[in-house]
């Protein structure tokens, strides 16, 4: 797995798909603005770590995340997905090279 996922759709279906109870103030942030909220990023990272604790070893746990803006959604048109909606990992790595390597700075 490339570690990159995406979600598209209306706000209610995105929030329902997450299956995480989002606390009051964070729940008020429009989906299109979540990528720029440090508070939401911290909340999401903590939630993912809590979900993984029972089943994952520490080296398997999520350590960092990057939330991309909706305009960065993967599609067939921008060559991030194949016509059968599989990720084009090479294209994704090429486009997000600096973000991906930046996430691993400080890890050995």
Tab-separated table of C-alpha atoms in Angstrom:
chain	number	residue	atom	x	y	z
A	1	UNK	CA	0.000	0.000	0.000
A	2	UNK	CA	1.248	3.480	-0.840
A	3	UNK	CA	-0.087	5.059	2.345
A	4	UNK	CA	-2.152	7.494	0.275
A	5	UNK	CA	-5.922	7.392	0.362
A	6	UNK	CA	-8.629	9.728	-0.767
A	7	UNK	CA	-12.288	10.377	-0.230
A	8	UNK	CA	-14.723	12.318	-2.372
A	9	UNK	CA	-18.416	13.020	-1.930
A	10	UNK	CA	-20.772	15.220	-0.029
A	11	UNK	CA	-19.991	16.365	3.513
A	12	UNK	CA	-22.458	14.070	5.264
A	13	UNK	CA	-21.285	10.924	3.466
A	14	UNK	CA	-17.628	11.786	4.163
A	15	UNK	CA	-18.290	12.318	7.861
A	16	UNK	CA	-20.389	9.134	8.034
A	17	UNK	CA	-17.713	7.095	6.223
A	18	UNK	CA	-15.118	8.208	8.759
A	19	UNK	CA	-17.026	6.425	11.559
A	20	UNK	CA	-15.238	8.619	14.085
A	21	UNK	CA	-17.148	10.903	16.385
A	22	UNK	CA	-15.810	14.357	15.627
A	23	UNK	CA	-15.954	16.710	18.623
A	24	UNK	CA	-18.142	19.852	18.445
A	25	UNK	CA	-15.824	22.622	17.199
A	26	UNK	CA	-14.068	20.366	14.700
A	27	UNK	CA	-17.375	19.061	13.363
A	28	UNK	CA	-18.243	22.614	12.330
A	29	UNK	CA	-15.283	22.928	9.935
A	30	UNK	CA	-16.430	22.515	6.304
A	31	UNK	CA	-14.878	19.442	4.639
A	32	UNK	CA	-13.203	21.619	1.982
A	33	UNK	CA	-11.253	23.401	4.773
A	34	UNK	CA	-10.170	20.385	6.840
A	35	UNK	CA	-6.794	20.121	5.087
A	36	UNK	CA	-5.700	23.455	6.558
A	37	UNK	CA	-6.836	22.800	10.146
A	38	UNK	CA	-3.955	21.773	12.422
A	39	UNK	CA	-6.466	20.897	15.145
A	40	UNK	CA	-8.336	18.512	12.842
A	41	UNK	CA	-5.061	16.962	11.660
A	42	UNK	CA	-4.000	16.319	15.263
A	43	UNK	CA	-7.436	14.887	16.088
A	44	UNK	CA	-7.389	12.594	13.038
A	45	UNK	CA	-3.864	11.343	13.767
A	46	UNK	CA	-4.752	10.592	17.391
A	47	UNK	CA	-7.946	8.813	16.288
A	48	UNK	CA	-6.061	6.653	13.785
A	49	UNK	CA	-3.473	5.762	16.402
A	50	UNK	CA	-6.185	4.801	18.912
A	51	UNK	CA	-7.932	2.643	16.294
A	52	UNK	CA	-4.682	0.840	15.520
A	53	UNK	CA	-3.451	0.273	19.080
A	54	UNK	CA	-5.268	-3.025	19.718
A	55	UNK	CA	-4.057	-4.686	16.519
A	56	UNK	CA	-0.875	-2.983	15.305
A	57	UNK	CA	2.680	-3.101	16.574
A	58	UNK	CA	4.295	0.270	17.295
A	59	UNK	CA	6.262	0.286	14.030
A	60	UNK	CA	3.009	-0.346	12.109
A	61	UNK	CA	1.223	2.616	13.707
A	62	UNK	CA	0.514	5.811	11.792
A	63	UNK	CA	3.091	8.411	12.825
A	64	UNK	CA	2.297	11.337	10.516
A	65	UNK	CA	-0.460	12.263	8.094
A	66	UNK	CA	-0.947	14.860	5.397
A	67	UNK	CA	-4.480	15.928	4.524
A	68	UNK	CA	-4.680	17.137	0.949
A	69	UNK	CA	-7.150	19.757	-0.266
A	70	UNK	CA	-10.184	18.588	-2.222
A	71	UNK	CA	-8.635	20.071	-5.367
A	72	UNK	CA	-5.902	17.420	-5.084
A	73	UNK	CA	-8.392	14.544	-5.317
A	74	UNK	CA	-7.100	11.660	-7.390
A	75	UNK	CA	-8.930	11.124	-10.671
A	76	UNK	CA	-8.541	9.477	-14.063
A	77	UNK	CA	-8.398	12.948	-15.623
A	78	UNK	CA	-5.321	14.011	-13.629
A	79	UNK	CA	-3.622	10.611	-14.194
A	80	UNK	CA	-3.598	9.667	-10.508
A	81	UNK	CA	-6.050	6.790	-11.128
A	82	UNK	CA	-6.376	4.216	-13.881
A	83	UNK	CA	-9.691	3.882	-15.747
A	84	UNK	CA	-10.529	1.081	-13.257
A	85	UNK	CA	-9.798	3.460	-10.331
A	86	UNK	CA	-6.558	1.863	-9.208
A	87	UNK	CA	-3.929	4.245	-7.849
A	88	UNK	CA	-1.112	5.140	-10.227
A	89	UNK	CA	1.531	4.965	-7.510
A	90	UNK	CA	4.377	6.193	-9.716
A	91	UNK	CA	2.455	9.353	-10.654
A	92	UNK	CA	1.408	9.937	-7.036
A	93	UNK	CA	4.975	9.504	-5.756
A	94	UNK	CA	6.276	11.846	-8.454
A	95	UNK	CA	3.719	14.592	-7.718
A	96	UNK	CA	3.933	14.319	-3.913
A	97	UNK	CA	7.644	13.474	-3.656
A	98	UNK	CA	8.542	16.381	-1.355
A	99	UNK	CA	5.505	15.861	0.915
A	100	UNK	CA	6.182	12.134	1.240
A	101	UNK	CA	9.886	12.532	1.986
A	102	UNK	CA	9.134	15.418	4.351
A	103	UNK	CA	6.894	13.109	6.371
A	104	UNK	CA	9.788	10.698	6.902
A	105	UNK	CA	12.340	13.281	8.022
A	106	UNK	CA	13.520	12.451	11.506
A	107	UNK	CA	12.638	8.735	11.273
A	108	UNK	CA	15.392	6.143	11.158
